[in-house]
Coordinates of C-alpha atoms and ligand atoms in Angstrom, one line a residue:
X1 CA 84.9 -56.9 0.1
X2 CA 85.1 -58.5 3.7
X3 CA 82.8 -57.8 6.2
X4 CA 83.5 -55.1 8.9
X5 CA 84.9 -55.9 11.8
X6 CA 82.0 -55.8 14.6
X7 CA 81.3 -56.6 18.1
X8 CA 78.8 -56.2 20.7
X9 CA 80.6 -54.4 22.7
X10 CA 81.3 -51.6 20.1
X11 CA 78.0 -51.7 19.5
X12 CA 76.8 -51.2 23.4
X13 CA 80.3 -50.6 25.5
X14 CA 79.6 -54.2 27.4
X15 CA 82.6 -55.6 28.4
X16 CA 82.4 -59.0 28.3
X17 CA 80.3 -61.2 26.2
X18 CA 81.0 -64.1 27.4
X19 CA 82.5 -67.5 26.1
X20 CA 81.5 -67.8 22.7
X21 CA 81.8 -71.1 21.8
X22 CA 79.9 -72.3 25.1
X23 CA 76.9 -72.0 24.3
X24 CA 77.1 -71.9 20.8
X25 CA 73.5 -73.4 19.5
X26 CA 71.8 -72.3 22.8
X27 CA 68.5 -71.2 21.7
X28 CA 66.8 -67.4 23.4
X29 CA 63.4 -69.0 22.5
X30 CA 60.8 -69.6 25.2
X31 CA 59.8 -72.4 25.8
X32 CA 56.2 -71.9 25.4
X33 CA 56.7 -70.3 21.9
X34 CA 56.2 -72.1 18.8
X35 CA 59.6 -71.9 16.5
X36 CA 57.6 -71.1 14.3
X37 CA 56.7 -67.9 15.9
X38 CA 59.7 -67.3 17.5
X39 CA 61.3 -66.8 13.6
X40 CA 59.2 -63.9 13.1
X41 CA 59.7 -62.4 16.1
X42 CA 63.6 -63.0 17.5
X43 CA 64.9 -59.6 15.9
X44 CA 61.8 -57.4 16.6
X45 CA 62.5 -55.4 19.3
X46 CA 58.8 -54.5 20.3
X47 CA 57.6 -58.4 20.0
X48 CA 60.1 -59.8 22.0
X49 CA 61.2 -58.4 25.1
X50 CA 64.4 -60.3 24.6
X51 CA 65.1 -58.9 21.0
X52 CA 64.7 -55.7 22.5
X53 CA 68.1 -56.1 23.7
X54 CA 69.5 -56.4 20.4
X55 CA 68.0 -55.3 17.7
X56 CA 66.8 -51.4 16.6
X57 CA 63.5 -50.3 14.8
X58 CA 63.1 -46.7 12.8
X59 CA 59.9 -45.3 11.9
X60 CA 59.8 -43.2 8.9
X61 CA 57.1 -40.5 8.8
X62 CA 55.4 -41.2 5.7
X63 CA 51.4 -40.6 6.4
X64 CA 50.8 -37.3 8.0
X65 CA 46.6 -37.6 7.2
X66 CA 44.3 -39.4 9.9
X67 CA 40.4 -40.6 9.7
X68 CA 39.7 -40.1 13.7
X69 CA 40.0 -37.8 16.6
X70 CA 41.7 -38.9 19.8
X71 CA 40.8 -36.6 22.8
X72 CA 44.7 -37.1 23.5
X73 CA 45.7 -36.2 20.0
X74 CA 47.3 -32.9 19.0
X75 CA 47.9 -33.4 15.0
X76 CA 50.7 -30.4 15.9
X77 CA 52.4 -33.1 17.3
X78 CA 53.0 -36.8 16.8
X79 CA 50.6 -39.9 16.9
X80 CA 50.5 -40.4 20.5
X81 CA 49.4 -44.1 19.9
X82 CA 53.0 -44.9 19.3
X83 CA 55.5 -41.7 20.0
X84 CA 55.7 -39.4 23.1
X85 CA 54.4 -35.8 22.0
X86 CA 56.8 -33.4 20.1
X87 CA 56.6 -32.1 17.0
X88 CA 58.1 -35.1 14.1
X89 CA 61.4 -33.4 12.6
X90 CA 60.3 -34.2 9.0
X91 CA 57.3 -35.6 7.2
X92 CA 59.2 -37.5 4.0
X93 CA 57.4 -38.3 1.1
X94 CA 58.5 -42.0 0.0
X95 CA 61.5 -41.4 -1.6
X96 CA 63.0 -39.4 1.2
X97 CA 61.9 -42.1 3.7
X98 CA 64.0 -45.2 1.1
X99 CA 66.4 -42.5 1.3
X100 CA 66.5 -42.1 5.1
X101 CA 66.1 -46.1 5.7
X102 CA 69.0 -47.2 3.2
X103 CA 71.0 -44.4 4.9
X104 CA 70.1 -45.8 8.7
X105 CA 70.7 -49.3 7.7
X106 CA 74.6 -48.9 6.5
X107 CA 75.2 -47.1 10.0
X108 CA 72.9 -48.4 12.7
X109 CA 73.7 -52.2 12.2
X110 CA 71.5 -53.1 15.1
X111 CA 68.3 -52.0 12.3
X112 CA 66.0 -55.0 12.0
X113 CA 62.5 -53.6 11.7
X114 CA 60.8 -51.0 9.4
X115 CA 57.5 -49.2 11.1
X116 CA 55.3 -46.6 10.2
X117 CA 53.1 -45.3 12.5
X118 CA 52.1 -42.2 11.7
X119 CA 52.4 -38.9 12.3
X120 CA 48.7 -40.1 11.1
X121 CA 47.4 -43.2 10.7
X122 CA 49.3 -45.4 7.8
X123 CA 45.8 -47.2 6.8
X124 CA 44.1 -44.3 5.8
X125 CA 47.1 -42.6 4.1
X126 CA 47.7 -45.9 2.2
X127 CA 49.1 -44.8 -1.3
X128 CA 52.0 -43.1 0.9
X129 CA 52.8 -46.4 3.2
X130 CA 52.2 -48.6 0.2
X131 CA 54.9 -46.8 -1.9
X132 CA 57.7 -46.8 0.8
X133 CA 57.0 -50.5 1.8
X134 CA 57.0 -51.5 -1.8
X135 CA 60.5 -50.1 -2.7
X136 CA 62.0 -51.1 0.9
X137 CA 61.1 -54.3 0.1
X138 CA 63.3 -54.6 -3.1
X139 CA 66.2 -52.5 -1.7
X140 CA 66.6 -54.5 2.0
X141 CA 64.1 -57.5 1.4
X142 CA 65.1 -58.6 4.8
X143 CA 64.2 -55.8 6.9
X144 CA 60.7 -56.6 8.6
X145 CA 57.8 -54.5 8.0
X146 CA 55.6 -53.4 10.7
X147 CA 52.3 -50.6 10.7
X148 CA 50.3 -49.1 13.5
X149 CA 46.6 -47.8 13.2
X150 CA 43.9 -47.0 14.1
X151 CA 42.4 -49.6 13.0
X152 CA 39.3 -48.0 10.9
X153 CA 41.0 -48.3 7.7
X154 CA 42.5 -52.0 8.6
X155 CA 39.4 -54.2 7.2
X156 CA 40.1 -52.5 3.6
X157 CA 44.2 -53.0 3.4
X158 CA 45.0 -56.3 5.4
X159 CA 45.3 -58.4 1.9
X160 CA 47.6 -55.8 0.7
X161 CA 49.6 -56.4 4.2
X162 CA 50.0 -59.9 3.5
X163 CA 51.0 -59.7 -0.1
X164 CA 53.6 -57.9 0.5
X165 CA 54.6 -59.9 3.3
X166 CA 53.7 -57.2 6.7
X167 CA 53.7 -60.1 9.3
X168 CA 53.6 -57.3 12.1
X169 CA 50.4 -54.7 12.7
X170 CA 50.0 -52.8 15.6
X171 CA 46.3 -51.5 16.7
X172 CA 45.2 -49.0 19.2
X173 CA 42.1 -50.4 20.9
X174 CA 41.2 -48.2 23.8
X175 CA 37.7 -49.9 24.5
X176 CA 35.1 -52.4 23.4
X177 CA 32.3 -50.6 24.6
X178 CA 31.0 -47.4 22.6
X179 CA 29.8 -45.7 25.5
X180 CA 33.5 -45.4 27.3
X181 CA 34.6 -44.6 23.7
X182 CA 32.7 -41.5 23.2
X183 CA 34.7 -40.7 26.1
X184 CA 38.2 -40.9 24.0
X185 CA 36.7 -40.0 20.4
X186 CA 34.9 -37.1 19.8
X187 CA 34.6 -37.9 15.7
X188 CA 35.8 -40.4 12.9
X189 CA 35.6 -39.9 9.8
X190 CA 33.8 -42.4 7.8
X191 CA 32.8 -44.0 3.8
X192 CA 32.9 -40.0 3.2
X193 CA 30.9 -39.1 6.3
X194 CA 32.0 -37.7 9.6
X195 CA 30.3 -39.3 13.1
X196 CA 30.3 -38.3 16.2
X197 CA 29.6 -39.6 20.1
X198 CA 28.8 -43.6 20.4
X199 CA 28.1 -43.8 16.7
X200 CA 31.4 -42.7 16.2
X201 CA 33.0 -45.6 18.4
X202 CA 30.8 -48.5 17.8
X203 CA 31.6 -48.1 13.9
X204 CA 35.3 -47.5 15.1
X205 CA 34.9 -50.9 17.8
X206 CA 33.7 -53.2 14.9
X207 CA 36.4 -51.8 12.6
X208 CA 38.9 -52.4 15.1
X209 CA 37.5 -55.9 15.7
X210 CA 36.7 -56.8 12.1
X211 CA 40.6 -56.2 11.5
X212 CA 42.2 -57.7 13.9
X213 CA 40.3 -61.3 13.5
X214 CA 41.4 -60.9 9.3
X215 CA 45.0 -60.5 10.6
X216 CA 44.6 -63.1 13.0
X217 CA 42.9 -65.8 10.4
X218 CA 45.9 -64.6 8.1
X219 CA 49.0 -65.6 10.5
X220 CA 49.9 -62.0 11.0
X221 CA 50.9 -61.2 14.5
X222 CA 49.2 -58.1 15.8
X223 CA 49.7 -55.7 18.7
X224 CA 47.0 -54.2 20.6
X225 CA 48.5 -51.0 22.1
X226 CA 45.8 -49.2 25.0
X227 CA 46.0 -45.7 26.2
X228 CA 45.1 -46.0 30.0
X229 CA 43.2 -43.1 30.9
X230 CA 42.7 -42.9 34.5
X231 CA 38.6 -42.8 35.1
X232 CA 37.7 -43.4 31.8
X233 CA 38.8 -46.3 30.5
X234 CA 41.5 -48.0 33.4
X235 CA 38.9 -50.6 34.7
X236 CA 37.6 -51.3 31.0
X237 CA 40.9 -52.4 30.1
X238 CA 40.5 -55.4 31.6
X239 CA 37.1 -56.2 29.1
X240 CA 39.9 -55.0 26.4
X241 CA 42.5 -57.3 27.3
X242 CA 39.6 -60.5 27.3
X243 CA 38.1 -59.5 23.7
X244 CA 41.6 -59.1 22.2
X245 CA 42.7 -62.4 23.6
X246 CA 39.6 -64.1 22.0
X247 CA 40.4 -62.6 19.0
X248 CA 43.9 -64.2 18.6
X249 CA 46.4 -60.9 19.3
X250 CA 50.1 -62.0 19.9
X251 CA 50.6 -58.8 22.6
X252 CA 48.7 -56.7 24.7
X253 CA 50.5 -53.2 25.2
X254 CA 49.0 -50.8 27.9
X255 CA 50.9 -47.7 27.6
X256 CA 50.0 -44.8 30.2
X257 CA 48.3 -41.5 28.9
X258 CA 50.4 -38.7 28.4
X259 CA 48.5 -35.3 29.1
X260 CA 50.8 -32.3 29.2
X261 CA 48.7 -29.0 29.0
X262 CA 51.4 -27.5 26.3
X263 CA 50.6 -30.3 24.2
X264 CA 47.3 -28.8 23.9
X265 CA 45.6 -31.9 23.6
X266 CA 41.4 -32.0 24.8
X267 CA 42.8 -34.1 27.6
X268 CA 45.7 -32.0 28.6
X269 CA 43.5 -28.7 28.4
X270 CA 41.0 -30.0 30.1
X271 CA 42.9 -31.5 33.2
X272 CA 42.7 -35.3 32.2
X273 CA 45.5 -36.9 34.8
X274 CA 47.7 -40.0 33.1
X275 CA 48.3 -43.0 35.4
X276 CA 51.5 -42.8 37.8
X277 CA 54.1 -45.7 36.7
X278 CA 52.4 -48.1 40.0
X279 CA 49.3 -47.4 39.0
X280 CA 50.2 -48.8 35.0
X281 CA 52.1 -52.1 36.8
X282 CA 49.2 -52.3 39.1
X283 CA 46.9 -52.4 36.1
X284 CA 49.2 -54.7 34.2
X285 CA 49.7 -57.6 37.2
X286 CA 46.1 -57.8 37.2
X287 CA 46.0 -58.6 33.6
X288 CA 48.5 -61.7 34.2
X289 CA 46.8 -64.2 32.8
X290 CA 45.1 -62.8 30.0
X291 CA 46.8 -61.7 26.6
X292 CA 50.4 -61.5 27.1
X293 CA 51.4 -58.3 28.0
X294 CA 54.4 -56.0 25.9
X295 CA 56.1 -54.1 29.0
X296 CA 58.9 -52.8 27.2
X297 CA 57.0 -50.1 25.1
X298 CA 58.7 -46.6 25.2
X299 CA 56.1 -44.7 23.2
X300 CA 58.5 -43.9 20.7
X301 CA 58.3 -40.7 18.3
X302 CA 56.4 -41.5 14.8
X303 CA 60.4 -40.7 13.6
X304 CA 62.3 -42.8 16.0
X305 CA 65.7 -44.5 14.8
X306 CA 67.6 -46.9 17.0
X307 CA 67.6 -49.4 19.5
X308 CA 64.2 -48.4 22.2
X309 CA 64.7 -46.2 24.7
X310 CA 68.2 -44.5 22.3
X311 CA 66.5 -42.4 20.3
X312 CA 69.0 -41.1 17.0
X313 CA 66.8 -39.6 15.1
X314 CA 68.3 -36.4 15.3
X315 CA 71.6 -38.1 13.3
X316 CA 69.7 -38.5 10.1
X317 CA 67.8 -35.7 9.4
X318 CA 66.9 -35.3 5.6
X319 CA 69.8 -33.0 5.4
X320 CA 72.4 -35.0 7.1
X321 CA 71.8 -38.0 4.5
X322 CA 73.8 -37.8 0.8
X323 CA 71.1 -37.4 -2.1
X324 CA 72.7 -40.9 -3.4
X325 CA 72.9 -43.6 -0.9
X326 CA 73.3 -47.4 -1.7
X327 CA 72.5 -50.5 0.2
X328 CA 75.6 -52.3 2.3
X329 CA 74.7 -55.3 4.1
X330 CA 77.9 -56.2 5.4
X331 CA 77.5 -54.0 8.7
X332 CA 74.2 -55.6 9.6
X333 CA 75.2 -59.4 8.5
X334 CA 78.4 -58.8 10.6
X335 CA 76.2 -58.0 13.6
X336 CA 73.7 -60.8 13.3
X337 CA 76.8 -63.3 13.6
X338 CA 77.8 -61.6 16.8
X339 CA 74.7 -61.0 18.7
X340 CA 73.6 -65.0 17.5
X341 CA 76.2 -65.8 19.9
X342 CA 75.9 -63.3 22.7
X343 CA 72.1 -64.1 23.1
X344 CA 73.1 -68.1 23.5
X345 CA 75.2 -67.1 26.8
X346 CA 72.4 -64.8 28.0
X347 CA 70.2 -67.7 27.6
X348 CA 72.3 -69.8 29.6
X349 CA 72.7 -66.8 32.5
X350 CA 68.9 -66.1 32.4
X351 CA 67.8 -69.3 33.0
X352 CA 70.8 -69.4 36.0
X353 CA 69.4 -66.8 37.4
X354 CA 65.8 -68.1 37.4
X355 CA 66.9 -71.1 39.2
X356 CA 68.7 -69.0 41.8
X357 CA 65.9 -67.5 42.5
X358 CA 63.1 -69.6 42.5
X359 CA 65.2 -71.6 44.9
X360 CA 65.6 -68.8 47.3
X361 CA 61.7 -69.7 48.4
X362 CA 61.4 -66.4 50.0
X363 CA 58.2 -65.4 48.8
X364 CA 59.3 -61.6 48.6
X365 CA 59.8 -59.3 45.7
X366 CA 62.1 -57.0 44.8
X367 CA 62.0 -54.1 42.3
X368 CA 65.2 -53.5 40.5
X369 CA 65.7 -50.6 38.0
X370 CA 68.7 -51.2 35.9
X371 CA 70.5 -48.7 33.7
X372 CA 71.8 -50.1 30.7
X373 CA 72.8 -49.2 27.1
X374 CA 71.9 -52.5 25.7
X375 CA 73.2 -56.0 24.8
X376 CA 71.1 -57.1 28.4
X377 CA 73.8 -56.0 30.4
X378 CA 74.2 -53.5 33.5
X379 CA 76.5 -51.2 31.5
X380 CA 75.4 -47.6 32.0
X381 CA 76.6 -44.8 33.8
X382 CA 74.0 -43.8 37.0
X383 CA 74.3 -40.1 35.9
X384 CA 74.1 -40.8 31.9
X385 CA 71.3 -42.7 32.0
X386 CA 67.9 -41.1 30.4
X387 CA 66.0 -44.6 31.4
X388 CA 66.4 -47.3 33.7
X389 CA 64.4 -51.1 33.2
X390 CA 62.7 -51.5 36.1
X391 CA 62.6 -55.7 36.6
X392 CA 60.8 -57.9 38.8
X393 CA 62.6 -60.9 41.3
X394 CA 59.9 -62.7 42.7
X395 CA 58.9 -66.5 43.3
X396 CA 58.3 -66.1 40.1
X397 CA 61.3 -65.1 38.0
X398 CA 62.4 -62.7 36.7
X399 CA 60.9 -60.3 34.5
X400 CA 60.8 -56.6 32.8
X401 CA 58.0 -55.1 34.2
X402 CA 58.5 -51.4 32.9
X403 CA 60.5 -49.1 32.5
X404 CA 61.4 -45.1 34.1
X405 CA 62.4 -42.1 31.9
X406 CA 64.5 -39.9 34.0
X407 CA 66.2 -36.6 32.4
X408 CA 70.3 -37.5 32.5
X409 CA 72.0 -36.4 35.6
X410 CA 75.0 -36.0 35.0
X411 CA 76.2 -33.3 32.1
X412 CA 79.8 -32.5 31.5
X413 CA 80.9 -34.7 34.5
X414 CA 78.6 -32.6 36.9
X415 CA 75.2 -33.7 38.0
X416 CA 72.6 -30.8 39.7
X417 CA 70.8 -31.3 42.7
X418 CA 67.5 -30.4 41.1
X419 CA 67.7 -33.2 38.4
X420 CA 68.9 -35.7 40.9
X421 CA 65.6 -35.1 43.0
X422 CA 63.9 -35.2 39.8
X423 CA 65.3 -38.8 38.7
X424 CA 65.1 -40.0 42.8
X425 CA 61.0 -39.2 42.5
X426 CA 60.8 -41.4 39.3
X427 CA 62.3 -44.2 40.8
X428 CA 59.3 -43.8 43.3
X429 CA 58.7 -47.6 44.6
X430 CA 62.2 -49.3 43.2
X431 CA 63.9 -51.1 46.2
X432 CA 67.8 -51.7 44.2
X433 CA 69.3 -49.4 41.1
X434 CA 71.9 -51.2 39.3
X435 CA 74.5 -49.5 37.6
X436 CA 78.0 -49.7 35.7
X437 CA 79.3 -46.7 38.1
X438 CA 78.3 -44.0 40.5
X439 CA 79.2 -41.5 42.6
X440 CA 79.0 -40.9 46.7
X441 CA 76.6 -38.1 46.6
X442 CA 74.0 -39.7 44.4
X443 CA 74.1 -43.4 46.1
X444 CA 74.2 -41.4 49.7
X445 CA 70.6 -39.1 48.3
X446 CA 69.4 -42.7 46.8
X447 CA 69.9 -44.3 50.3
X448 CA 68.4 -41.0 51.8
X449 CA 65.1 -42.3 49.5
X450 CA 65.1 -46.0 50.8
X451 CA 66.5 -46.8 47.2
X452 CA 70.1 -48.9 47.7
X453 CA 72.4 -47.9 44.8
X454 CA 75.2 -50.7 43.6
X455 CA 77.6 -50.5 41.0
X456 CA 79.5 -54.0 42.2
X457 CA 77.8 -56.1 39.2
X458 CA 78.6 -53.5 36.1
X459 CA 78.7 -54.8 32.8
X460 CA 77.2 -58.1 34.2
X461 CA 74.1 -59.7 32.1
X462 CA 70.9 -57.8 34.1
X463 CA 69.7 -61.2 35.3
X464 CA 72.8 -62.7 37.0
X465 CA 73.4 -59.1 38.1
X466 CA 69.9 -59.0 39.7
X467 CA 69.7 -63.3 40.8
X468 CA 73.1 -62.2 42.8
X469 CA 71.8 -59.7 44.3
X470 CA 67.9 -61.3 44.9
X471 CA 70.0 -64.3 46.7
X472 CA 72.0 -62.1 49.1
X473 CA 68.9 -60.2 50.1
X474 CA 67.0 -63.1 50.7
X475 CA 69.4 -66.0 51.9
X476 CA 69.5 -68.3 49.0
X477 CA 73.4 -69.5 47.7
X478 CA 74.5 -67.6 44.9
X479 CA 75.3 -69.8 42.0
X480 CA 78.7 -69.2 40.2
X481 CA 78.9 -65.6 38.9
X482 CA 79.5 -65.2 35.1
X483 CA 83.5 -64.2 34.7
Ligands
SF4_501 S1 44.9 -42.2 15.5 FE1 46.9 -41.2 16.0 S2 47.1 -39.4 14.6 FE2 44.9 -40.1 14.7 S3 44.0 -38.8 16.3 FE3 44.5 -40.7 17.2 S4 46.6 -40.4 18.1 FE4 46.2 -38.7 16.6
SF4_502 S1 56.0 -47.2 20.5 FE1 56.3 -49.2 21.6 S2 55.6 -50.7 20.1 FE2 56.0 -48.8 18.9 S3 58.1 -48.9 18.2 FE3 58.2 -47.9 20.2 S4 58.5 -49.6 21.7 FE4 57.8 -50.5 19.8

């Protein structure tokens, strides 16, 4: 059978992808980043910020049971280490979840990675996250496993991990001192016992610890994801960010709390604030330095499908998936080929762009949010975006900094006043939105904000786009704009 016909741009609407043969060989690898290293993570989306682009993870919700209490923790609804509250559609048992991956891989093509994090913690339900990695690794060997815990339960499972070949953990570590962690944890549950207060956290801290210098002396890359919680743990973060350095972790991921009072978590009941999106980038520049930060996170749902910040999990509900499914690679292998050659132009435009601006020498930064589907190109709508990637031009470079989650303006080809205001207050702090398209009324309200709204550089790659625009505003000659 022949493989499918597939592009990029069917994939995420860009319209051009450049000259393929250009750059053909050109390598997306930093330069500071062993090849070595760079294998293992060019097609994860959450341990490369260039992958990210690319490539699409799914979480299957295979371990429902946890060992600890997270004052930010509703079991009602999902692990808020690694998904943004609401209730998970489905908890699958392992065969579902082989079921529901098999079924993703023939249609999402952009699938790379296989996580479970949750609804629980996968550690401490093991049999459940041990079954479903086991048979995932016979039907799609190539599919990269990743967990997320806790971390209590790590110490007993990380041989397991590495035999069967988990080169990607995530762990929530949310201090390294007990006393700030009573603060988070009210209880654990423990070798059949349950402690409480700074018990409770020092026995979780060395856990935590314990597991992530096995996975480190093992060549698995690990992910330390925080919870900053404004007054209790913001400044600590910092002594976080140090010990998890020392302690060999590839990323540092400080995600901001999320406290809703419907979610009925201790935090959200009890008036516990989460950090405004300056306050998080304040938090993370001062960290520059230390253990490389993840600033792409989007606190996905423990049953997330597609590429981050797209969730289509709602497309494959148990129900929506045939009872017999089988395995097609062609999709996926088609796609590979495709995006291999895309992300050796983007190379070649990012490191254009850099030039441009570094040469600028203005000194000055400018915040850019950028909507876009994909691919690392300025190809979305203003009104259809649900997120826009905020980046950083500065002496510096360029760089992702963050991202804002806005609610879609535009519905039916008619945006309301009352979401617009909504989306203008999240972009609180963003000097230049760029877009594939928008209308009068939304660039004039932008403008009204001290936010300038352009749609000249759509379907350009987000660095050129934002270099071009960097120059102009600052005086520096633009180089020659990608066709
Ligand atoms: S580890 Fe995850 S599931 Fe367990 S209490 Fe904390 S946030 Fe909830
Ligand atoms: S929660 Fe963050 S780290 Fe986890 S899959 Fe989503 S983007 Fe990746």
């Amino acid at each position: 059978m022949s493989a499918p016909k597939i592009s990029l741009q069917s994939e995420t609407t860009a319209k051009s992808a450049g000259c393929a043969s250009s750059t053909c060989g050109s390598s997306a690898r930093p330069s500071d980043m062993e090849p070595a290293i760079w294998e293992k993570v060019k097609d994860h989306p959450c341990y490369s910020e260039e992958a990210h682009h690319y490539f699409a993870r799914m979480h299957v919700a295979v371990a429902p049971a946890c060992n600890i209490q997270c004052n930010y923790c509703n079991r009602k609804f999902d692990c808020a280490n690694e998904s943004r509250p609401g209730v998970v559609s489905e908890k699958l048992t392992p065969d579902q979840a082989v079921r529901k991956v098999i079924a993703v891989a023939n249609e999402v093509p952009q699938l790379s990675v296989l996580g479970i994090a949750g609804p629980g913690d996968a550690c401490f339900d093991w049999h459940k996250t041990k079954a479903t990695f086991e048979r995932i690794v016979n039907e799609i060997p190539d599919l990269k496993l990743c967990i997320s815990t806790n971390g209590l339960a790590l110490p007993d499972h990380v041989a397991e991990l590495c035999d069967m070949n988990v080169d990607h953990v995530t762990i929530t570590v949310n201090m390294v001192d007990p006393e700030v962690g009573a603060r988070i944890y009210p209880w654990i549950f423990y070798k059949h016992r349950r402690y409480t207060g700074v018990e409770a956290a020092r026995i979780l801290h060395e856990r935590q610890m314990l597991g992530l210098e096995m996975l480190t002396a093992r060549g698995i890359l690990t992910k330390i994801n925080s919870v900053m919680i404004p007054g209790v743990n913001d400044e600590h973060l910092i002594e976080v960010n140090k010990w998890v350095k020392e302690r060999g972790a590839f990323l540092h991921n400080i995600m901001p709390l999320i406290s809703n009072r419907e979610h009925g978590t201790h935090y959200g009941l009890t008036g516990q604030r989460g950090p405004k999106a300056m306050e998080l980038k304040a938090l993370q520049d001062r960290l520059d330095g230390g253990a490389k930060l993840m600033r792409h996170c989007r606190q996905c749902r423990a049953d997330a499908v597609g590429l981050l910040g797209d969730d289509r999990g709602q497309e494959f509900t148990l129900g929506q998936i045939s009872d017999e499914v089988t395995y097609d690679a062609s999709r996926r292998d088609a796609y590979r080929e495709v995006v291999a050659r895309e992300r050796g132009d983007r190379a070649v435009a990012k490191s254009e762009a850099t030039e441009l601006v570094k040469a600028a020498g203005s000194g000055k930064s400018l915040l850019v949010a950028v909507a876009s589907k994909g691919g690392g190109r300025v190809n979305a709508h203003f009104g259809h975006a649900r997120e826009f990637q905020v980046y950083e031009a500065s002496p510096k470079g360029i760089s992702l900094v963050g991202h804002r989650t806005v609610e879609q303006y535009c519905l039916g080809g008619w945006g309301e006043d009352a979401t617009l205001k909504g989306v203008i207050a999240a972009l609180e702090g963003i000097d230049v939105v760029l877009c594939a398209k928008i209308g009068d009324c939304p660039k004039a309200q932008l403008r009204g904000a001290g936010i300038r709204a352009m749609d000249d550089y759509g379907y350009e790659h987000i660095e050129t786009a934002i270099s071009t625009v960097y120059a102009a505003e600052f005086g520096a000659k633009p180089l020659a704009a990608t066709a």
